[in-house]
Amino acid sequence: MNICLFTDEEINRPLSLRDSRGEHLIKILHKKEGDSFSAGIINGKAGTAVITKIQSHEEHSPDNRKTWLEGTIEFDFTPESDGKPLYPLKMIVGFPRPIQLKRLLRDIAGLGVSQIHLTATELGEKSYLKADLSSPEECRKMLLEGTVQAAGTHIPEVFIHQSLRECLDSIKNEENSQTGSKNTSITAHFALDNVSPEMSLIKKMNEAPYDKKPFEQAVAAIGSERGWSKSERELLENYGYVRTGMGIRVLRTETASTVAATLILAKMGLLG
């Protein structure tokens, strides 16, 4: 936990020692009154919190086999910055297995992408969408974990779609609204495909038109475990996505997502 994040309401209230953040401050960081720690407001300011008071007492279970601390931590928060900005990269990801989804969301949030679009695919397992970990609320928890790990305050937006077409339409509509607001930045669209890519992702990012004017925004689409179907490849092409690859090895969905995001962000000059 490289930063403690709070909602607007929580930042002005005492923190319970039973809260995971309170436990971390006392048991892991061994913070005392007068000590400071990195803190921030979710989707808001980052800064420093100073502990002004710790009230605690030990509680015991009825059989005296377990003990724990009860009490609160009071602190004063001083905002110092707007927090680390999210990067102009959107990720489309075919629904992976729930256990993979947890790692995927955490790692992508740590990289700082702005949006994650989880979508059903023709070759993907439909039951994954109904898993408890696939709800928007649970996804947000995983994204929060990655944001805390990266010492950020801004959490990527997450969207869940029932089909790839629905997903692509949603992103296209948002891009059209940006165009209407006179946004002239170039957006690159990549569809990662290890079956029949037109060229490598790295090669495409260095070819026309990006060799003359680098893209400032990007969307990367990663298929589910079984990849894209033939009709989905055609659909992606119709929406302007270039099929690219990342070598001959078949990667897990979460690995492919992390690698693709890293390569694209590096090309955009955002990681150095």
PDB file of C-alpha atoms in Angstrom:
ATOM      1  CA  MET A   1       0.000   0.000   0.000  1.00  0.00           C
ATOM      2  CA  ASN A   2       1.996   2.976  -1.299  1.00  0.00           C
ATOM      3  CA  ILE A   3      -0.753   5.502  -0.619  1.00  0.00           C
ATOM      4  CA  CYS A   4      -3.895   5.510   1.529  1.00  0.00           C
ATOM      5  CA  LEU A   5      -6.896   6.583  -0.505  1.00  0.00           C
ATOM      6  CA  PHE A   6     -10.087   7.996   0.951  1.00  0.00           C
ATOM      7  CA  THR A   7     -13.384   9.265  -0.355  1.00  0.00           C
ATOM      8  CA  ASP A   8     -14.248  12.942   0.085  1.00  0.00           C
ATOM      9  CA  GLU A   9     -16.279  12.037   3.167  1.00  0.00           C
ATOM     10  CA  GLU A  10     -13.659   9.759   4.742  1.00  0.00           C
ATOM     11  CA  ILE A  11     -10.796  12.252   4.491  1.00  0.00           C
ATOM     12  CA  ASN A  12     -12.344  14.316   7.297  1.00  0.00           C
ATOM     13  CA  ARG A  13     -13.220  11.425   9.594  1.00  0.00           C
ATOM     14  CA  PRO A  14     -11.208   9.267  12.030  1.00  0.00           C
ATOM     15  CA  LEU A  15      -9.994   6.021  10.495  1.00  0.00           C
ATOM     16  CA  SER A  16     -10.940   2.781  12.233  1.00  0.00           C
ATOM     17  CA  LEU A  17      -8.102   0.509  13.279  1.00  0.00           C
ATOM     18  CA  ARG A  18     -10.171  -2.411  11.956  1.00  0.00           C
ATOM     19  CA  ASP A  19     -10.101  -0.840   8.492  1.00  0.00           C
ATOM     20  CA  SER A  20      -7.435  -2.365   6.219  1.00  0.00           C
ATOM     21  CA  ARG A  21      -5.831   1.066   5.880  1.00  0.00           C
ATOM     22  CA  GLY A  22      -5.734   1.545   9.629  1.00  0.00           C
ATOM     23  CA  GLU A  23      -4.250  -1.923  10.141  1.00  0.00           C
ATOM     24  CA  HIS A  24      -1.608  -1.216   7.518  1.00  0.00           C
ATOM     25  CA  LEU A  25      -0.591   2.070   9.140  1.00  0.00           C
ATOM     26  CA  ILE A  26      -0.253   0.567  12.612  1.00  0.00           C
ATOM     27  CA  LYS A  27       0.857  -3.033  12.037  1.00  0.00           C
ATOM     28  CA  ILE A  28       2.933  -2.733   8.864  1.00  0.00           C
ATOM     29  CA  LEU A  29       4.216   0.840   8.869  1.00  0.00           C
ATOM     30  CA  HIS A  30       4.244   1.164  12.682  1.00  0.00           C
ATOM     31  CA  LYS A  31       2.999   4.735  12.521  1.00  0.00           C
ATOM     32  CA  LYS A  32       2.612   6.760  15.723  1.00  0.00           C
ATOM     33  CA  GLU A  33       1.151  10.122  16.672  1.00  0.00           C
ATOM     34  CA  GLY A  34       3.038  12.865  14.834  1.00  0.00           C
ATOM     35  CA  ASP A  35       4.059  10.582  11.970  1.00  0.00           C
ATOM     36  CA  SER A  36       3.007  11.276   8.395  1.00  0.00           C
ATOM     37  CA  PHE A  37       1.909   9.067   5.518  1.00  0.00           C
ATOM     38  CA  SER A  38       1.022   9.453   1.843  1.00  0.00           C
ATOM     39  CA  ALA A  39      -2.690   9.957   1.352  1.00  0.00           C
ATOM     40  CA  GLY A  40      -5.121  11.073  -1.296  1.00  0.00           C
ATOM     41  CA  ILE A  41      -8.719  11.481  -2.306  1.00  0.00           C
ATOM     42  CA  ILE A  42     -10.083   8.959  -4.797  1.00  0.00           C
ATOM     43  CA  ASN A  43     -10.101  10.646  -8.211  1.00  0.00           C
ATOM     44  CA  GLY A  44      -8.804  13.797  -6.557  1.00  0.00           C
ATOM     45  CA  LYS A  45      -5.875  15.400  -4.752  1.00  0.00           C
ATOM     46  CA  ALA A  46      -2.783  13.635  -3.427  1.00  0.00           C
ATOM     47  CA  GLY A  47      -0.831  14.833  -0.438  1.00  0.00           C
ATOM     48  CA  THR A  48       0.384  14.109   3.066  1.00  0.00           C
ATOM     49  CA  ALA A  49      -1.538  13.161   6.178  1.00  0.00           C
ATOM     50  CA  VAL A  50      -0.184  13.720   9.689  1.00  0.00           C
ATOM     51  CA  ILE A  51      -1.475  11.547  12.524  1.00  0.00           C
ATOM     52  CA  THR A  52      -2.760  13.769  15.319  1.00  0.00           C
ATOM     53  CA  LYS A  53      -4.230  11.153  17.640  1.00  0.00           C
ATOM     54  CA  ILE A  54      -4.436   7.379  18.042  1.00  0.00           C
ATOM     55  CA  GLN A  55      -7.032   5.884  20.343  1.00  0.00           C
ATOM     56  CA  SER A  56      -6.769   2.143  20.804  1.00  0.00           C
ATOM     57  CA  HIS A  57      -7.554  -0.707  23.147  1.00  0.00           C
ATOM     58  CA  GLU A  58      -7.254  -4.456  22.896  1.00  0.00           C
ATOM     59  CA  GLU A  59     -10.299  -6.662  22.438  1.00  0.00           C
ATOM     60  CA  HIS A  60     -10.521 -10.429  22.993  1.00  0.00           C
ATOM     61  CA  SER A  61     -12.705 -13.142  21.534  1.00  0.00           C
ATOM     62  CA  PRO A  62     -15.001 -14.957  24.012  1.00  0.00           C
ATOM     63  CA  ASP A  63     -12.556 -17.881  24.216  1.00  0.00           C
ATOM     64  CA  ASN A  64      -9.547 -15.526  24.501  1.00  0.00           C
ATOM     65  CA  ARG A  65      -7.859 -17.188  21.541  1.00  0.00           C
ATOM     66  CA  LYS A  66      -7.937 -14.072  19.381  1.00  0.00           C
ATOM     67  CA  THR A  67      -7.039 -10.480  20.133  1.00  0.00           C
ATOM     68  CA  TRP A  68      -7.306  -7.346  18.043  1.00  0.00           C
ATOM     69  CA  LEU A  69      -7.102  -3.601  18.322  1.00  0.00           C
ATOM     70  CA  GLU A  70     -10.164  -1.413  18.415  1.00  0.00           C
ATOM     71  CA  GLY A  71     -10.013   2.337  18.064  1.00  0.00           C
ATOM     72  CA  THR A  72      -9.360   5.116  15.608  1.00  0.00           C
ATOM     73  CA  ILE A  73      -6.638   7.160  13.948  1.00  0.00           C
ATOM     74  CA  GLU A  74      -7.219  10.877  13.606  1.00  0.00           C
ATOM     75  CA  PHE A  75      -5.199  12.759  10.993  1.00  0.00           C
ATOM     76  CA  ASP A  76      -4.907  16.043   9.145  1.00  0.00           C
ATOM     77  CA  PHE A  77      -4.654  15.853   5.365  1.00  0.00           C
ATOM     78  CA  THR A  78      -2.790  18.463   3.314  1.00  0.00           C
ATOM     79  CA  PRO A  79      -3.340  18.267  -0.465  1.00  0.00           C
ATOM     80  CA  GLU A  80      -0.164  18.869  -2.460  1.00  0.00           C
ATOM     81  CA  SER A  81      -0.934  17.892  -6.061  1.00  0.00           C
ATOM     82  CA  ASP A  82      -3.679  16.802  -8.434  1.00  0.00           C
ATOM     83  CA  GLY A  83      -2.392  13.243  -8.311  1.00  0.00           C
ATOM     84  CA  LYS A  84      -0.810  11.236 -11.090  1.00  0.00           C
ATOM     85  CA  PRO A  85      -2.814  11.703 -14.300  1.00  0.00           C
ATOM     86  CA  LEU A  86      -4.225   8.750 -16.191  1.00  0.00           C
ATOM     87  CA  TYR A  87      -2.838   8.194 -19.665  1.00  0.00           C
ATOM     88  CA  PRO A  88      -4.893   8.555 -22.897  1.00  0.00           C
ATOM     89  CA  LEU A  89      -4.977   4.817 -23.540  1.00  0.00           C
ATOM     90  CA  LYS A  90      -8.174   2.749 -23.578  1.00  0.00           C
ATOM     91  CA  MET A  91      -8.060  -1.022 -23.362  1.00  0.00           C
ATOM     92  CA  ILE A  92     -10.665  -3.381 -24.817  1.00  0.00           C
ATOM     93  CA  VAL A  93     -10.351  -6.806 -23.218  1.00  0.00           C
ATOM     94  CA  GLY A  94     -12.316  -9.963 -23.924  1.00  0.00           C
ATOM     95  CA  PHE A  95     -13.586 -11.325 -20.604  1.00  0.00           C
ATOM     96  CA  PRO A  96     -10.920 -13.588 -19.081  1.00  0.00           C
ATOM     97  CA  ARG A  97     -11.310 -16.073 -16.251  1.00  0.00           C
ATOM     98  CA  PRO A  98     -12.277 -14.325 -12.994  1.00  0.00           C
ATOM     99  CA  ILE A  99      -8.910 -15.103 -11.344  1.00  0.00           C
ATOM    100  CA  GLN A 100      -7.129 -13.623 -14.361  1.00  0.00           C
ATOM    101  CA  LEU A 101      -9.441 -10.615 -14.338  1.00  0.00           C
ATOM    102  CA  LYS A 102      -8.303  -9.667 -10.854  1.00  0.00           C
ATOM    103  CA  ARG A 103      -4.640  -9.595 -11.859  1.00  0.00           C
ATOM    104  CA  LEU A 104      -5.387  -7.909 -15.171  1.00  0.00           C
ATOM    105  CA  LEU A 105      -7.337  -4.997 -13.672  1.00  0.00           C
ATOM    106  CA  ARG A 106      -4.813  -4.461 -10.912  1.00  0.00           C
ATOM    107  CA  ASP A 107      -1.843  -4.358 -13.294  1.00  0.00           C
ATOM    108  CA  ILE A 108      -3.523  -2.213 -15.953  1.00  0.00           C
ATOM    109  CA  ALA A 109      -4.647   0.280 -13.312  1.00  0.00           C
ATOM    110  CA  GLY A 110      -1.076   0.398 -12.066  1.00  0.00           C
ATOM    111  CA  LEU A 111       0.073   1.362 -15.551  1.00  0.00           C
ATOM    112  CA  GLY A 112      -2.388   4.268 -15.577  1.00  0.00           C
ATOM    113  CA  VAL A 113      -4.672   3.541 -18.532  1.00  0.00           C
ATOM    114  CA  SER A 114      -7.749   5.765 -18.593  1.00  0.00           C
ATOM    115  CA  GLN A 115     -10.478   3.278 -19.525  1.00  0.00           C
ATOM    116  CA  ILE A 116     -10.965  -0.491 -19.505  1.00  0.00           C
ATOM    117  CA  HIS A 117     -13.742  -1.972 -21.635  1.00  0.00           C
ATOM    118  CA  LEU A 118     -14.508  -5.573 -20.727  1.00  0.00           C
ATOM    119  CA  THR A 119     -16.511  -7.295 -23.425  1.00  0.00           C
ATOM    120  CA  ALA A 120     -18.096 -10.612 -24.223  1.00  0.00           C
ATOM    121  CA  THR A 121     -16.610 -12.237 -27.324  1.00  0.00           C
ATOM    122  CA  GLU A 122     -17.828 -14.963 -29.660  1.00  0.00           C
ATOM    123  CA  LEU A 123     -15.148 -17.419 -28.554  1.00  0.00           C
ATOM    124  CA  GLY A 124     -15.115 -16.372 -24.912  1.00  0.00           C
ATOM    125  CA  GLU A 125     -16.821 -18.197 -22.066  1.00  0.00           C
ATOM    126  CA  LYS A 126     -20.168 -16.476 -21.485  1.00  0.00           C
ATOM    127  CA  SER A 127     -20.366 -17.552 -17.846  1.00  0.00           C
ATOM    128  CA  TYR A 128     -17.435 -15.281 -16.954  1.00  0.00           C
ATOM    129  CA  LEU A 129     -19.697 -12.243 -17.297  1.00  0.00           C
ATOM    130  CA  LYS A 130     -21.933 -13.596 -14.552  1.00  0.00           C
ATOM    131  CA  ALA A 131     -19.150 -14.246 -12.052  1.00  0.00           C
ATOM    132  CA  ASP A 132     -19.189 -12.225  -8.837  1.00  0.00           C
ATOM    133  CA  LEU A 133     -15.789 -10.721  -9.678  1.00  0.00           C
ATOM    134  CA  SER A 134     -17.149  -9.416 -12.988  1.00  0.00           C
ATOM    135  CA  SER A 135     -19.566  -6.871 -11.520  1.00  0.00           C
ATOM    136  CA  PRO A 136     -18.684  -3.170 -11.936  1.00  0.00           C
ATOM    137  CA  GLU A 137     -18.372  -2.831  -8.152  1.00  0.00           C
ATOM    138  CA  GLU A 138     -15.899  -5.716  -7.826  1.00  0.00           C
ATOM    139  CA  CYS A 139     -13.932  -4.508 -10.852  1.00  0.00           C
ATOM    140  CA  ARG A 140     -13.599  -1.102  -9.222  1.00  0.00           C
ATOM    141  CA  LYS A 141     -12.128  -2.716  -6.093  1.00  0.00           C
ATOM    142  CA  MET A 142      -9.455  -4.401  -8.200  1.00  0.00           C
ATOM    143  CA  LEU A 143      -8.707  -1.174 -10.036  1.00  0.00           C
ATOM    144  CA  LEU A 144      -8.386   0.570  -6.676  1.00  0.00           C
ATOM    145  CA  GLU A 145      -5.781  -2.000  -5.608  1.00  0.00           C
ATOM    146  CA  GLY A 146      -3.680  -1.240  -8.675  1.00  0.00           C
ATOM    147  CA  THR A 147      -4.045   2.502  -8.198  1.00  0.00           C
ATOM    148  CA  VAL A 148      -2.892   2.262  -4.578  1.00  0.00           C
ATOM    149  CA  GLN A 149       0.073   0.113  -5.624  1.00  0.00           C
ATOM    150  CA  ALA A 150       1.087   2.788  -8.151  1.00  0.00           C
ATOM    151  CA  ALA A 151       0.665   5.544  -5.526  1.00  0.00           C
ATOM    152  CA  GLY A 152      -1.982   7.199  -7.685  1.00  0.00           C
ATOM    153  CA  THR A 153      -5.345   8.686  -6.855  1.00  0.00           C
ATOM    154  CA  HIS A 154      -7.195   8.472 -10.170  1.00  0.00           C
ATOM    155  CA  ILE A 155      -8.930   5.182 -10.935  1.00  0.00           C
ATOM    156  CA  PRO A 156      -9.537   4.052 -14.533  1.00  0.00           C
ATOM    157  CA  GLU A 157     -13.136   3.908 -15.692  1.00  0.00           C
ATOM    158  CA  VAL A 158     -14.477   0.424 -16.304  1.00  0.00           C
ATOM    159  CA  PHE A 159     -17.214  -0.490 -18.778  1.00  0.00           C
ATOM    160  CA  ILE A 160     -18.841  -3.869 -19.360  1.00  0.00           C
ATOM    161  CA  HIS A 161     -20.292  -4.769 -22.766  1.00  0.00           C
ATOM    162  CA  GLN A 162     -22.360  -7.711 -23.946  1.00  0.00           C
ATOM    163  CA  SER A 163     -20.718  -7.841 -27.388  1.00  0.00           C
ATOM    164  CA  LEU A 164     -17.703  -6.504 -29.239  1.00  0.00           C
ATOM    165  CA  ARG A 165     -19.916  -4.439 -31.547  1.00  0.00           C
ATOM    166  CA  GLU A 166     -21.558  -2.760 -28.566  1.00  0.00           C
ATOM    167  CA  CYS A 167     -18.111  -2.026 -27.169  1.00  0.00           C
ATOM    168  CA  LEU A 168     -16.746  -0.575 -30.400  1.00  0.00           C
ATOM    169  CA  ASP A 169     -19.854   1.565 -30.870  1.00  0.00           C
ATOM    170  CA  SER A 170     -19.464   2.976 -27.375  1.00  0.00           C
ATOM    171  CA  ILE A 171     -15.867   4.002 -27.981  1.00  0.00           C
ATOM    172  CA  LYS A 172     -16.617   5.354 -31.450  1.00  0.00           C
ATOM    173  CA  ASN A 173     -19.445   7.510 -30.111  1.00  0.00           C
ATOM    174  CA  GLU A 174     -17.138   8.956 -27.489  1.00  0.00           C
ATOM    175  CA  GLU A 175     -14.486   9.690 -30.113  1.00  0.00           C
ATOM    176  CA  ASN A 176     -17.072  11.351 -32.354  1.00  0.00           C
ATOM    177  CA  SER A 177     -18.128  13.598 -29.489  1.00  0.00           C
ATOM    178  CA  GLN A 178     -14.485  14.584 -28.967  1.00  0.00           C
ATOM    179  CA  THR A 179     -14.172  15.357 -32.680  1.00  0.00           C
ATOM    180  CA  GLY A 180     -17.225  17.554 -32.382  1.00  0.00           C
ATOM    181  CA  SER A 181     -15.487  19.483 -29.631  1.00  0.00           C
ATOM    182  CA  LYS A 182     -12.604  20.227 -32.032  1.00  0.00           C
ATOM    183  CA  ASN A 183     -10.222  17.658 -30.561  1.00  0.00           C
ATOM    184  CA  THR A 184      -7.557  17.327 -33.279  1.00  0.00           C
ATOM    185  CA  SER A 185      -5.307  14.746 -31.605  1.00  0.00           C
ATOM    186  CA  ILE A 186      -4.518  11.539 -33.488  1.00  0.00           C
ATOM    187  CA  THR A 187      -5.936   8.300 -32.085  1.00  0.00           C
ATOM    188  CA  ALA A 188      -4.360   4.962 -32.967  1.00  0.00           C
ATOM    189  CA  HIS A 189      -6.473   1.785 -32.965  1.00  0.00           C
ATOM    190  CA  PHE A 190      -4.726  -1.562 -32.502  1.00  0.00           C
ATOM    191  CA  ALA A 191      -6.295  -5.021 -32.380  1.00  0.00           C
ATOM    192  CA  LEU A 192      -3.866  -7.545 -30.945  1.00  0.00           C
ATOM    193  CA  ASP A 193      -4.147 -10.840 -32.823  1.00  0.00           C
ATOM    194  CA  ASN A 194      -1.690 -13.741 -32.630  1.00  0.00           C
ATOM    195  CA  VAL A 195      -3.447 -15.763 -35.359  1.00  0.00           C
ATOM    196  CA  SER A 196      -3.304 -13.527 -38.424  1.00  0.00           C
ATOM    197  CA  PRO A 197      -1.729 -10.162 -37.607  1.00  0.00           C
ATOM    198  CA  GLU A 198      -0.961  -7.814 -40.462  1.00  0.00           C
ATOM    199  CA  MET A 199       2.314  -6.782 -38.818  1.00  0.00           C
ATOM    200  CA  SER A 200       3.935  -6.457 -35.429  1.00  0.00           C
ATOM    201  CA  LEU A 201       2.666  -3.844 -33.000  1.00  0.00           C
ATOM    202  CA  ILE A 202       6.090  -2.239 -32.746  1.00  0.00           C
ATOM    203  CA  LYS A 203       6.472  -2.060 -36.531  1.00  0.00           C
ATOM    204  CA  LYS A 204       3.040  -0.506 -36.969  1.00  0.00           C
ATOM    205  CA  MET A 205       3.724   2.153 -34.342  1.00  0.00           C
ATOM    206  CA  ASN A 206       6.819   3.196 -36.303  1.00  0.00           C
ATOM    207  CA  GLU A 207       5.187   3.260 -39.748  1.00  0.00           C
ATOM    208  CA  ALA A 208       3.019   5.812 -41.521  1.00  0.00           C
ATOM    209  CA  PRO A 209       1.189   7.818 -40.459  1.00  0.00           C
ATOM    210  CA  TYR A 210       2.741   7.639 -36.991  1.00  0.00           C
ATOM    211  CA  ASP A 211       6.318   8.087 -38.245  1.00  0.00           C
ATOM    212  CA  LYS A 212       5.446  11.672 -39.238  1.00  0.00           C
ATOM    213  CA  LYS A 213       3.010  12.608 -36.494  1.00  0.00           C
ATOM    214  CA  PRO A 214       2.930  10.416 -33.376  1.00  0.00           C
ATOM    215  CA  PHE A 215      -0.459   9.431 -32.015  1.00  0.00           C
ATOM    216  CA  GLU A 216      -1.566  11.147 -28.821  1.00  0.00           C
ATOM    217  CA  GLN A 217      -4.364   8.758 -27.907  1.00  0.00           C
ATOM    218  CA  ALA A 218      -4.722   5.024 -28.420  1.00  0.00           C
ATOM    219  CA  VAL A 219      -7.148   2.129 -28.113  1.00  0.00           C
ATOM    220  CA  ALA A 220      -5.848  -1.440 -27.856  1.00  0.00           C
ATOM    221  CA  ALA A 221      -8.122  -4.476 -28.193  1.00  0.00           C
ATOM    222  CA  ILE A 222      -7.121  -7.809 -26.648  1.00  0.00           C
ATOM    223  CA  GLY A 223      -9.178 -10.944 -27.288  1.00  0.00           C
ATOM    224  CA  SER A 224     -10.266 -13.480 -24.688  1.00  0.00           C
ATOM    225  CA  GLU A 225      -8.463 -16.792 -24.121  1.00  0.00           C
ATOM    226  CA  ARG A 226      -9.425 -18.191 -27.532  1.00  0.00           C
ATOM    227  CA  GLY A 227      -8.773 -14.915 -29.327  1.00  0.00           C
ATOM    228  CA  TRP A 228     -10.961 -13.249 -31.943  1.00  0.00           C
ATOM    229  CA  SER A 229     -13.348 -15.016 -34.289  1.00  0.00           C
ATOM    230  CA  LYS A 230     -13.197 -14.396 -38.036  1.00  0.00           C
ATOM    231  CA  SER A 231     -16.267 -12.156 -37.902  1.00  0.00           C
ATOM    232  CA  GLU A 232     -14.779 -10.174 -34.989  1.00  0.00           C
ATOM    233  CA  ARG A 233     -11.568  -9.603 -36.939  1.00  0.00           C
ATOM    234  CA  GLU A 234     -13.627  -8.235 -39.826  1.00  0.00           C
ATOM    235  CA  LEU A 235     -15.631  -6.087 -37.409  1.00  0.00           C
ATOM    236  CA  LEU A 236     -12.473  -4.627 -35.872  1.00  0.00           C
ATOM    237  CA  GLU A 237     -11.131  -3.828 -39.337  1.00  0.00           C
ATOM    238  CA  ASN A 238     -14.381  -2.112 -40.277  1.00  0.00           C
ATOM    239  CA  TYR A 239     -14.025   0.093 -37.209  1.00  0.00           C
ATOM    240  CA  GLY A 240     -10.501   1.089 -38.187  1.00  0.00           C
ATOM    241  CA  TYR A 241      -8.462  -1.243 -35.975  1.00  0.00           C
ATOM    242  CA  VAL A 242      -5.209  -2.601 -37.385  1.00  0.00           C
ATOM    243  CA  ARG A 243      -4.467  -6.244 -36.522  1.00  0.00           C
ATOM    244  CA  THR A 244      -1.036  -6.406 -34.925  1.00  0.00           C
ATOM    245  CA  GLY A 245       0.984  -9.030 -33.126  1.00  0.00           C
ATOM    246  CA  MET A 246       3.569  -9.296 -30.367  1.00  0.00           C
ATOM    247  CA  GLY A 247       5.627 -12.261 -31.450  1.00  0.00           C
ATOM    248  CA  ILE A 248       4.955 -15.951 -32.058  1.00  0.00           C
ATOM    249  CA  ARG A 249       4.181 -16.940 -28.473  1.00  0.00           C
ATOM    250  CA  VAL A 250       0.610 -17.234 -27.247  1.00  0.00           C
ATOM    251  CA  LEU A 251       0.198 -15.052 -24.174  1.00  0.00           C
ATOM    252  CA  ARG A 252      -2.413 -15.102 -21.451  1.00  0.00           C
ATOM    253  CA  THR A 253      -5.002 -12.354 -21.751  1.00  0.00           C
ATOM    254  CA  GLU A 254      -3.678 -10.467 -18.723  1.00  0.00           C
ATOM    255  CA  THR A 255      -0.068 -10.805 -19.922  1.00  0.00           C
ATOM    256  CA  ALA A 256      -0.916  -9.626 -23.434  1.00  0.00           C
ATOM    257  CA  SER A 257      -2.839  -6.670 -21.998  1.00  0.00           C
ATOM    258  CA  THR A 258       0.038  -5.570 -19.786  1.00  0.00           C
ATOM    259  CA  VAL A 259       2.665  -5.990 -22.500  1.00  0.00           C
ATOM    260  CA  ALA A 260       0.578  -4.164 -25.126  1.00  0.00           C
ATOM    261  CA  ALA A 261      -0.193  -1.294 -22.764  1.00  0.00           C
ATOM    262  CA  THR A 262       3.488  -0.967 -21.831  1.00  0.00           C
ATOM    263  CA  LEU A 263       4.661  -0.907 -25.457  1.00  0.00           C
ATOM    264  CA  ILE A 264       2.040   1.652 -26.477  1.00  0.00           C
ATOM    265  CA  LEU A 265       2.626   3.935 -23.494  1.00  0.00           C
ATOM    266  CA  ALA A 266       6.373   3.768 -24.112  1.00  0.00           C
ATOM    267  CA  LYS A 267       5.864   4.739 -27.769  1.00  0.00           C
ATOM    268  CA  MET A 268       3.726   7.668 -26.620  1.00  0.00           C
ATOM    269  CA  GLY A 269       6.646   8.819 -24.470  1.00  0.00           C
ATOM    270  CA  LEU A 270       4.735   8.418 -21.212  1.00  0.00           C
ATOM    271  CA  LEU A 271       6.994   5.957 -19.398  1.00  0.00           C
ATOM    272  CA  GLY A 272      10.349   7.649 -19.635  1.00  0.00           C
TER     273      GLY A 272
END
